Amino acid sequence: MERTYIMIKPDGVQRGLIGEIIMRFERKGYKLIAMKLTAPGKAHMETHYEDLSGKKFFPGLIEYMTSGPVCAMVWEGANVVKEGRKMLGATMPSESACGTIRGDFCIEVGRNVCHGSDSVDSAEKEIALWFPEGVCAWDSCEGKWVYE
Ligand code: RTP
């Protein structure tokens, strides 16, 4: 089964959106296999976003992402990387469709509530970065009610 790294950013945590976001992934049928509330600091966040280090908005992004705790999660399921990004919505809230998390809960790109891995490769790297202790693989009794 595919895995993705989903993170509720500091604004999402402060605004009380953890439950809402978890609910959407659970209702879809995905399985939560790791979760923690953590505030890891600048170096860790710079590593997470290292692909964007040359961007003008990078310092502001790191300041925002280290301004409070984040909720780090790993979700498992068929096509969860691509489907998870769809559920989050476009990066720019002005372009995110209604019904997506960003489309429903945010206005500005610099406060866009959540992160989701953009490929299976990135997911693997991000899961290793955020959960070096490993994830909790558990048997779910509802698998046969979600998959044929
Ligand atoms: P994320 O990594 O957070 O899931 O976002 P993403 O893949 O949809 O978008 P990406 O291009 O990787 O950008 C990462 C985060 O940087 C902030 N951003 N600010 N001011 C700007 O123009 C700008 N562009 C991007 C957003 O918080 C974005 O999610």
mmCIF file with all atom_site columns, N, CA, C and O in Angstrom, residues 87-132:
data_model
loop_
_atom_site.group_PDB
_atom_site.id
_atom_site.type_symbol
_atom_site.label_atom_id
_atom_site.label_alt_id
_atom_site.label_comp_id
_atom_site.label_asym_id
_atom_site.label_entity_id
_atom_site.label_seq_id
_atom_site.pdbx_PDB_ins_code
_atom_site.Cartn_x
_atom_site.Cartn_y
_atom_site.Cartn_z
_atom_site.occupancy
_atom_site.B_iso_or_equiv
_atom_site.pdbx_formal_charge
_atom_site.auth_seq_id
_atom_site.auth_comp_id
_atom_site.auth_asym_id
_atom_site.auth_atom_id
_atom_site.pdbx_PDB_model_num
ATOM 1   N N  . MET A 1 87  ? -7.141  16.120 -2.261 1.00 0.00 ? 87  MET A N  1
ATOM 2   C CA . MET A 1 87  ? -7.965  16.499 -1.105 1.00 0.00 ? 87  MET A CA 1
ATOM 3   C C  . MET A 1 87  ? -7.473  17.804 -0.486 1.00 0.00 ? 87  MET A C  1
ATOM 4   O O  . MET A 1 87  ? -8.269  18.595 0.021  1.00 0.00 ? 87  MET A O  1
ATOM 5   N N  . LEU A 1 88  ? -6.147  18.042 -0.537 1.00 0.00 ? 88  LEU A N  1
ATOM 6   C CA . LEU A 1 88  ? -5.601  19.303 -0.014 1.00 0.00 ? 88  LEU A CA 1
ATOM 7   C C  . LEU A 1 88  ? -6.008  20.475 -0.899 1.00 0.00 ? 88  LEU A C  1
ATOM 8   O O  . LEU A 1 88  ? -6.288  21.555 -0.419 1.00 0.00 ? 88  LEU A O  1
ATOM 9   N N  . GLY A 1 89  ? -5.999  20.269 -2.215 1.00 0.00 ? 89  GLY A N  1
ATOM 10  C CA . GLY A 1 89  ? -6.318  21.356 -3.147 1.00 0.00 ? 89  GLY A CA 1
ATOM 11  C C  . GLY A 1 89  ? -5.058  22.050 -3.633 1.00 0.00 ? 89  GLY A C  1
ATOM 12  O O  . GLY A 1 89  ? -3.959  21.790 -3.134 1.00 0.00 ? 89  GLY A O  1
ATOM 13  N N  . ALA A 1 90  ? -5.205  22.933 -4.612 1.00 0.00 ? 90  ALA A N  1
ATOM 14  C CA . ALA A 1 90  ? -4.056  23.635 -5.198 1.00 0.00 ? 90  ALA A CA 1
ATOM 15  C C  . ALA A 1 90  ? -3.320  24.452 -4.143 1.00 0.00 ? 90  ALA A C  1
ATOM 16  O O  . ALA A 1 90  ? -3.918  24.918 -3.170 1.00 0.00 ? 90  ALA A O  1
ATOM 17  N N  . THR A 1 91  ? -1.999  24.610 -4.377 1.00 0.00 ? 91  THR A N  1
ATOM 18  C CA . THR A 1 91  ? -1.150  25.356 -3.433 1.00 0.00 ? 91  THR A CA 1
ATOM 19  C C  . THR A 1 91  ? -1.706  26.757 -3.159 1.00 0.00 ? 91  THR A C  1
ATOM 20  O O  . THR A 1 91  ? -1.735  27.219 -2.023 1.00 0.00 ? 91  THR A O  1
ATOM 21  N N  . MET A 1 92  ? -2.116  27.431 -4.239 1.00 0.00 ? 92  MET A N  1
ATOM 22  C CA . MET A 1 92  ? -2.669  28.794 -4.124 1.00 0.00 ? 92  MET A CA 1
ATOM 23  C C  . MET A 1 92  ? -4.149  28.686 -3.754 1.00 0.00 ? 92  MET A C  1
ATOM 24  O O  . MET A 1 92  ? -4.943  28.191 -4.561 1.00 0.00 ? 92  MET A O  1
ATOM 25  N N  . PRO A 1 93  ? -4.523  29.157 -2.582 1.00 0.00 ? 93  PRO A N  1
ATOM 26  C CA . PRO A 1 93  ? -5.934  29.028 -2.185 1.00 0.00 ? 93  PRO A CA 1
ATOM 27  C C  . PRO A 1 93  ? -6.907  29.630 -3.197 1.00 0.00 ? 93  PRO A C  1
ATOM 28  O O  . PRO A 1 93  ? -8.019  29.138 -3.355 1.00 0.00 ? 93  PRO A O  1
ATOM 29  N N  . SER A 1 94  ? -6.459  30.669 -3.930 1.00 0.00 ? 94  SER A N  1
ATOM 30  C CA . SER A 1 94  ? -7.362  31.281 -4.920 1.00 0.00 ? 94  SER A CA 1
ATOM 31  C C  . SER A 1 94  ? -7.662  30.309 -6.061 1.00 0.00 ? 94  SER A C  1
ATOM 32  O O  . SER A 1 94  ? -8.635  30.481 -6.800 1.00 0.00 ? 94  SER A O  1
ATOM 33  N N  . GLU A 1 95  ? -6.812  29.292 -6.207 1.00 0.00 ? 95  GLU A N  1
ATOM 34  C CA . GLU A 1 95  ? -7.022  28.300 -7.274 1.00 0.00 ? 95  GLU A CA 1
ATOM 35  C C  . GLU A 1 95  ? -7.525  26.959 -6.734 1.00 0.00 ? 95  GLU A C  1
ATOM 36  O O  . GLU A 1 95  ? -7.744  26.023 -7.494 1.00 0.00 ? 95  GLU A O  1
ATOM 37  N N  . SER A 1 96  ? -7.660  26.838 -5.417 1.00 0.00 ? 96  SER A N  1
ATOM 38  C CA . SER A 1 96  ? -8.110  25.550 -4.868 1.00 0.00 ? 96  SER A CA 1
ATOM 39  C C  . SER A 1 96  ? -9.628  25.464 -4.951 1.00 0.00 ? 96  SER A C  1
ATOM 40  O O  . SER A 1 96  ? -10.340 26.389 -4.571 1.00 0.00 ? 96  SER A O  1
ATOM 41  N N  . ALA A 1 97  ? -10.086 24.315 -5.441 1.00 0.00 ? 97  ALA A N  1
ATOM 42  C CA . ALA A 1 97  ? -11.528 24.128 -5.616 1.00 0.00 ? 97  ALA A CA 1
ATOM 43  C C  . ALA A 1 97  ? -12.243 24.069 -4.269 1.00 0.00 ? 97  ALA A C  1
ATOM 44  O O  . ALA A 1 97  ? -11.686 23.594 -3.276 1.00 0.00 ? 97  ALA A O  1
ATOM 45  N N  . CYS A 1 98  ? -13.472 24.555 -4.255 1.00 0.00 ? 98  CYS A N  1
ATOM 46  C CA . CYS A 1 98  ? -14.315 24.402 -3.073 1.00 0.00 ? 98  CYS A CA 1
ATOM 47  C C  . CYS A 1 98  ? -14.470 22.902 -2.831 1.00 0.00 ? 98  CYS A C  1
ATOM 48  O O  . CYS A 1 98  ? -14.536 22.122 -3.781 1.00 0.00 ? 98  CYS A O  1
ATOM 49  N N  . GLY A 1 99  ? -14.499 22.531 -1.569 1.00 0.00 ? 99  GLY A N  1
ATOM 50  C CA . GLY A 1 99  ? -14.588 21.099 -1.249 1.00 0.00 ? 99  GLY A CA 1
ATOM 51  C C  . GLY A 1 99  ? -13.223 20.522 -0.922 1.00 0.00 ? 99  GLY A C  1
ATOM 52  O O  . GLY A 1 99  ? -13.139 19.468 -0.306 1.00 0.00 ? 99  GLY A O  1
ATOM 53  N N  . THR A 1 100 ? -12.157 21.220 -1.332 1.00 0.00 ? 100 THR A N  1
ATOM 54  C CA . THR A 1 100 ? -10.822 20.790 -0.907 1.00 0.00 ? 100 THR A CA 1
ATOM 55  C C  . THR A 1 100 ? -10.500 21.502 0.413  1.00 0.00 ? 100 THR A C  1
ATOM 56  O O  . THR A 1 100 ? -11.148 22.492 0.767  1.00 0.00 ? 100 THR A O  1
ATOM 57  N N  . ILE A 1 101 ? -9.475  21.001 1.106  1.00 0.00 ? 101 ILE A N  1
ATOM 58  C CA . ILE A 1 101 ? -9.140  21.594 2.408  1.00 0.00 ? 101 ILE A CA 1
ATOM 59  C C  . ILE A 1 101 ? -8.721  23.058 2.228  1.00 0.00 ? 101 ILE A C  1
ATOM 60  O O  . ILE A 1 101 ? -9.225  23.957 2.902  1.00 0.00 ? 101 ILE A O  1
ATOM 61  N N  . ARG A 1 102 ? -7.797  23.295 1.296  1.00 0.00 ? 102 ARG A N  1
ATOM 62  C CA . ARG A 1 102 ? -7.353  24.687 1.100  1.00 0.00 ? 102 ARG A CA 1
ATOM 63  C C  . ARG A 1 102 ? -8.480  25.548 0.517  1.00 0.00 ? 102 ARG A C  1
ATOM 64  O O  . ARG A 1 102 ? -8.626  26.710 0.870  1.00 0.00 ? 102 ARG A O  1
ATOM 65  N N  . GLY A 1 103 ? -9.261  24.977 -0.371 1.00 0.00 ? 103 GLY A N  1
ATOM 66  C CA . GLY A 1 103 ? -10.387 25.713 -0.960 1.00 0.00 ? 103 GLY A CA 1
ATOM 67  C C  . GLY A 1 103 ? -11.403 26.111 0.095  1.00 0.00 ? 103 GLY A C  1
ATOM 68  O O  . GLY A 1 103 ? -12.037 27.159 0.009  1.00 0.00 ? 103 GLY A O  1
ATOM 69  N N  . ASP A 1 104 ? -11.556 25.299 1.104  1.00 0.00 ? 104 ASP A N  1
ATOM 70  C CA . ASP A 1 104 ? -12.572 25.570 2.132  1.00 0.00 ? 104 ASP A CA 1
ATOM 71  C C  . ASP A 1 104 ? -12.051 26.394 3.305  1.00 0.00 ? 104 ASP A C  1
ATOM 72  O O  . ASP A 1 104 ? -12.823 27.072 3.967  1.00 0.00 ? 104 ASP A O  1
ATOM 73  N N  . PHE A 1 105 ? -10.724 26.303 3.594  1.00 0.00 ? 105 PHE A N  1
ATOM 74  C CA . PHE A 1 105 ? -10.264 26.887 4.858  1.00 0.00 ? 105 PHE A CA 1
ATOM 75  C C  . PHE A 1 105 ? -9.185  27.950 4.762  1.00 0.00 ? 105 PHE A C  1
ATOM 76  O O  . PHE A 1 105 ? -8.691  28.382 5.799  1.00 0.00 ? 105 PHE A O  1
ATOM 77  N N  . CYS A 1 106 ? -8.751  28.335 3.561  1.00 0.00 ? 106 CYS A N  1
ATOM 78  C CA . CYS A 1 106 ? -7.720  29.387 3.574  1.00 0.00 ? 106 CYS A CA 1
ATOM 79  C C  . CYS A 1 106 ? -7.824  30.370 2.434  1.00 0.00 ? 106 CYS A C  1
ATOM 80  O O  . CYS A 1 106 ? -8.537  30.141 1.457  1.00 0.00 ? 106 CYS A O  1
ATOM 81  N N  . ILE A 1 107 ? -7.098  31.460 2.600  1.00 0.00 ? 107 ILE A N  1
ATOM 82  C CA . ILE A 1 107 ? -7.193  32.604 1.681  1.00 0.00 ? 107 ILE A CA 1
ATOM 83  C C  . ILE A 1 107 ? -5.841  32.900 1.048  1.00 0.00 ? 107 ILE A C  1
ATOM 84  O O  . ILE A 1 107 ? -5.766  33.202 -0.131 1.00 0.00 ? 107 ILE A O  1
ATOM 85  N N  . GLU A 1 108 ? -4.753  32.814 1.828  1.00 0.00 ? 108 GLU A N  1
ATOM 86  C CA . GLU A 1 108 ? -3.437  33.195 1.312  1.00 0.00 ? 108 GLU A CA 1
ATOM 87  C C  . GLU A 1 108 ? -2.494  31.996 1.245  1.00 0.00 ? 108 GLU A C  1
ATOM 88  O O  . GLU A 1 108 ? -2.530  31.116 2.109  1.00 0.00 ? 108 GLU A O  1
ATOM 89  N N  . VAL A 1 109 ? -1.596  32.020 0.227  1.00 0.00 ? 109 VAL A N  1
ATOM 90  C CA . VAL A 1 109 ? -0.661  30.908 0.029  1.00 0.00 ? 109 VAL A CA 1
ATOM 91  C C  . VAL A 1 109 ? 0.297   30.732 1.214  1.00 0.00 ? 109 VAL A C  1
ATOM 92  O O  . VAL A 1 109 ? 0.698   29.618 1.549  1.00 0.00 ? 109 VAL A O  1
ATOM 93  N N  . GLY A 1 110 ? 0.617   31.844 1.857  1.00 0.00 ? 110 GLY A N  1
ATOM 94  C CA . GLY A 1 110 ? 1.543   31.795 2.997  1.00 0.00 ? 110 GLY A CA 1
ATOM 95  C C  . GLY A 1 110 ? 0.877   31.324 4.282  1.00 0.00 ? 110 GLY A C  1
ATOM 96  O O  . GLY A 1 110 ? 1.499   31.300 5.349  1.00 0.00 ? 110 GLY A O  1
ATOM 97  N N  . ARG A 1 111 ? -0.386  30.954 4.211  1.00 0.00 ? 111 ARG A N  1
ATOM 98  C CA . ARG A 1 111 ? -1.129  30.398 5.364  1.00 0.00 ? 111 ARG A CA 1
ATOM 99  C C  . ARG A 1 111 ? -2.076  29.341 4.808  1.00 0.00 ? 111 ARG A C  1
ATOM 100 O O  . ARG A 1 111 ? -3.279  29.432 4.967  1.00 0.00 ? 111 ARG A O  1
ATOM 101 N N  . ASN A 1 112 ? -1.481  28.338 4.159  1.00 0.00 ? 112 ASN A N  1
ATOM 102 C CA . ASN A 1 112 ? -2.353  27.396 3.438  1.00 0.00 ? 112 ASN A CA 1
ATOM 103 C C  . ASN A 1 112 ? -2.577  26.064 4.156  1.00 0.00 ? 112 ASN A C  1
ATOM 104 O O  . ASN A 1 112 ? -2.863  25.047 3.546  1.00 0.00 ? 112 ASN A O  1
ATOM 105 N N  . VAL A 1 113 ? -2.442  26.095 5.491  1.00 0.00 ? 113 VAL A N  1
ATOM 106 C CA . VAL A 1 113 ? -2.999  25.090 6.404  1.00 0.00 ? 113 VAL A CA 1
ATOM 107 C C  . VAL A 1 113 ? -2.384  23.676 6.393  1.00 0.00 ? 113 VAL A C  1
ATOM 108 O O  . VAL A 1 113 ? -2.313  23.033 7.422  1.00 0.00 ? 113 VAL A O  1
ATOM 109 N N  . CYS A 1 114 ? -1.969  23.195 5.228  1.00 0.00 ? 114 CYS A N  1
ATOM 110 C CA . CYS A 1 114 ? -1.542  21.790 5.201  1.00 0.00 ? 114 CYS A CA 1
ATOM 111 C C  . CYS A 1 114 ? -0.498  21.534 4.120  1.00 0.00 ? 114 CYS A C  1
ATOM 112 O O  . CYS A 1 114 ? -0.356  22.312 3.179  1.00 0.00 ? 114 CYS A O  1
ATOM 113 N N  . HIS A 1 115 ? 0.213   20.437 4.298  1.00 0.00 ? 115 HIS A N  1
ATOM 114 C CA . HIS A 1 115 ? 1.215   19.986 3.328  1.00 0.00 ? 115 HIS A CA 1
ATOM 115 C C  . HIS A 1 115 ? 0.927   18.528 2.988  1.00 0.00 ? 115 HIS A C  1
ATOM 116 O O  . HIS A 1 115 ? 0.525   17.757 3.850  1.00 0.00 ? 115 HIS A O  1
ATOM 117 N N  . GLY A 1 116 ? 1.199   18.171 1.736  1.00 0.00 ? 116 GLY A N  1
ATOM 118 C CA . GLY A 1 116 ? 1.107   16.761 1.349  1.00 0.00 ? 116 GLY A CA 1
ATOM 119 C C  . GLY A 1 116 ? 2.229   16.433 0.387  1.00 0.00 ? 116 GLY A C  1
ATOM 120 O O  . GLY A 1 116 ? 2.545   17.233 -0.502 1.00 0.00 ? 116 GLY A O  1
ATOM 121 N N  . SER A 1 117 ? 2.843   15.260 0.528  1.00 0.00 ? 117 SER A N  1
ATOM 122 C CA . SER A 1 117 ? 3.937   14.847 -0.366 1.00 0.00 ? 117 SER A CA 1
ATOM 123 C C  . SER A 1 117 ? 3.475   14.924 -1.821 1.00 0.00 ? 117 SER A C  1
ATOM 124 O O  . SER A 1 117 ? 2.336   14.578 -2.144 1.00 0.00 ? 117 SER A O  1
ATOM 125 N N  . ASP A 1 118 ? 4.405   15.339 -2.706 1.00 0.00 ? 118 ASP A N  1
ATOM 126 C CA . ASP A 1 118 ? 4.011   15.511 -4.109 1.00 0.00 ? 118 ASP A CA 1
ATOM 127 C C  . ASP A 1 118 ? 4.367   14.321 -4.995 1.00 0.00 ? 118 ASP A C  1
ATOM 128 O O  . ASP A 1 118 ? 4.059   14.325 -6.185 1.00 0.00 ? 118 ASP A O  1
ATOM 129 N N  . SER A 1 119 ? 5.039   13.302 -4.446 1.00 0.00 ? 119 SER A N  1
ATOM 130 C CA . SER A 1 119 ? 5.333   12.084 -5.215 1.00 0.00 ? 119 SER A CA 1
ATOM 131 C C  . SER A 1 119 ? 5.633   10.959 -4.221 1.00 0.00 ? 119 SER A C  1
ATOM 132 O O  . SER A 1 119 ? 5.866   11.219 -3.028 1.00 0.00 ? 119 SER A O  1
ATOM 133 N N  . VAL A 1 120 ? 5.648   9.734  -4.747 1.00 0.00 ? 120 VAL A N  1
ATOM 134 C CA . VAL A 1 120 ? 5.934   8.596  -3.875 1.00 0.00 ? 120 VAL A CA 1
ATOM 135 C C  . VAL A 1 120 ? 7.361   8.707  -3.327 1.00 0.00 ? 120 VAL A C  1
ATOM 136 O O  . VAL A 1 120 ? 7.612   8.420  -2.147 1.00 0.00 ? 120 VAL A O  1
ATOM 137 N N  . ASP A 1 121 ? 8.298   9.179  -4.168 1.00 0.00 ? 121 ASP A N  1
ATOM 138 C CA . ASP A 1 121 ? 9.690   9.355  -3.719 1.00 0.00 ? 121 ASP A CA 1
ATOM 139 C C  . ASP A 1 121 ? 9.785   10.378 -2.592 1.00 0.00 ? 121 ASP A C  1
ATOM 140 O O  . ASP A 1 121 ? 10.456  10.153 -1.583 1.00 0.00 ? 121 ASP A O  1
ATOM 141 N N  . SER A 1 122 ? 9.130   11.543 -2.786 1.00 0.00 ? 122 SER A N  1
ATOM 142 C CA . SER A 1 122 ? 9.164   12.566 -1.722 1.00 0.00 ? 122 SER A CA 1
ATOM 143 C C  . SER A 1 122 ? 8.516   12.023 -0.459 1.00 0.00 ? 122 SER A C  1
ATOM 144 O O  . SER A 1 122 ? 8.977   12.310 0.652  1.00 0.00 ? 122 SER A O  1
ATOM 145 N N  . ALA A 1 123 ? 7.440   11.273 -0.612 1.00 0.00 ? 123 ALA A N  1
ATOM 146 C CA . ALA A 1 123 ? 6.759   10.719 0.566  1.00 0.00 ? 123 ALA A CA 1
ATOM 147 C C  . ALA A 1 123 ? 7.725   9.854  1.375  1.00 0.00 ? 123 ALA A C  1
ATOM 148 O O  . ALA A 1 123 ? 7.813   9.986  2.602  1.00 0.00 ? 123 ALA A O  1
ATOM 149 N N  . GLU A 1 124 ? 8.476   9.006  0.683  1.00 0.00 ? 124 GLU A N  1
ATOM 150 C CA . GLU A 1 124 ? 9.420   8.128  1.389  1.00 0.00 ? 124 GLU A CA 1
ATOM 151 C C  . GLU A 1 124 ? 10.451  8.947  2.159  1.00 0.00 ? 124 GLU A C  1
ATOM 152 O O  . GLU A 1 124 ? 10.759  8.667  3.314  1.00 0.00 ? 124 GLU A O  1
ATOM 153 N N  . LYS A 1 125 ? 10.992  9.993  1.479  1.00 0.00 ? 125 LYS A N  1
ATOM 154 C CA . LYS A 1 125 ? 12.004  10.843 2.137  1.00 0.00 ? 125 LYS A CA 1
ATOM 155 C C  . LYS A 1 125 ? 11.403  11.573 3.327  1.00 0.00 ? 125 LYS A C  1
ATOM 156 O O  . LYS A 1 125 ? 12.008  11.673 4.391  1.00 0.00 ? 125 LYS A O  1
ATOM 157 N N  . GLU A 1 126 ? 10.200  12.130 3.136  1.00 0.00 ? 126 GLU A N  1
ATOM 158 C CA . GLU A 1 126 ? 9.575   12.915 4.206  1.00 0.00 ? 126 GLU A CA 1
ATOM 159 C C  . GLU A 1 126 ? 9.196   12.034 5.399  1.00 0.00 ? 126 GLU A C  1
ATOM 160 O O  . GLU A 1 126 ? 9.364   12.440 6.555  1.00 0.00 ? 126 GLU A O  1
ATOM 161 N N  . ILE A 1 127 ? 8.721   10.842 5.125  1.00 0.00 ? 127 ILE A N  1
ATOM 162 C CA . ILE A 1 127 ? 8.358   9.928  6.232  1.00 0.00 ? 127 ILE A CA 1
ATOM 163 C C  . ILE A 1 127 ? 9.617   9.571  7.031  1.00 0.00 ? 127 ILE A C  1
ATOM 164 O O  . ILE A 1 127 ? 9.607   9.564  8.264  1.00 0.00 ? 127 ILE A O  1
ATOM 165 N N  . ALA A 1 128 ? 10.732  9.351  6.319  1.00 0.00 ? 128 ALA A N  1
ATOM 166 C CA . ALA A 1 128 ? 11.991  9.026  7.024  1.00 0.00 ? 128 ALA A CA 1
ATOM 167 C C  . ALA A 1 128 ? 12.472  10.225 7.846  1.00 0.00 ? 128 ALA A C  1
ATOM 168 O O  . ALA A 1 128 ? 12.996  10.060 8.958  1.00 0.00 ? 128 ALA A O  1
ATOM 169 N N  . LEU A 1 129 ? 12.276  11.443 7.310  1.00 0.00 ? 129 LEU A N  1
ATOM 170 C CA . LEU A 1 129 ? 12.713  12.649 8.029  1.00 0.00 ? 129 LEU A CA 1
ATOM 171 C C  . LEU A 1 129 ? 11.868  12.895 9.284  1.00 0.00 ? 129 LEU A C  1
ATOM 172 O O  . LEU A 1 129 ? 12.390  13.237 10.342 1.00 0.00 ? 129 LEU A O  1
ATOM 173 N N  . TRP A 1 130 ? 10.555  12.732 9.143  1.00 0.00 ? 130 TRP A N  1
ATOM 174 C CA . TRP A 1 130 ? 9.657   13.090 10.242 1.00 0.00 ? 130 TRP A CA 1
ATOM 175 C C  . TRP A 1 130 ? 9.404   11.948 11.224 1.00 0.00 ? 130 TRP A C  1
ATOM 176 O O  . TRP A 1 130 ? 9.049   12.181 12.378 1.00 0.00 ? 130 TRP A O  1
ATOM 177 N N  . PHE A 1 131 ? 9.565   10.713 10.745 1.00 0.00 ? 131 PHE A N  1
ATOM 178 C CA . PHE A 1 131 ? 9.315   9.565  11.622 1.00 0.00 ? 131 PHE A CA 1
ATOM 179 C C  . PHE A 1 131 ? 10.494  8.590  11.583 1.00 0.00 ? 131 PHE A C  1
ATOM 180 O O  . PHE A 1 131 ? 10.338  7.429  11.182 1.00 0.00 ? 131 PHE A O  1
ATOM 181 N N  . PRO A 1 132 ? 11.693  9.050  12.024 1.00 0.00 ? 132 PRO A N  1
ATOM 182 C CA . PRO A 1 132 ? 12.846  8.148  12.031 1.00 0.00 ? 132 PRO A CA 1
ATOM 183 C C  . PRO A 1 132 ? 12.603  6.940  12.940 1.00 0.00 ? 132 PRO A C  1
ATOM 184 O O  . PRO A 1 132 ? 13.213  5.889  12.781 1.00 0.00 ? 132 PRO A O  1
#
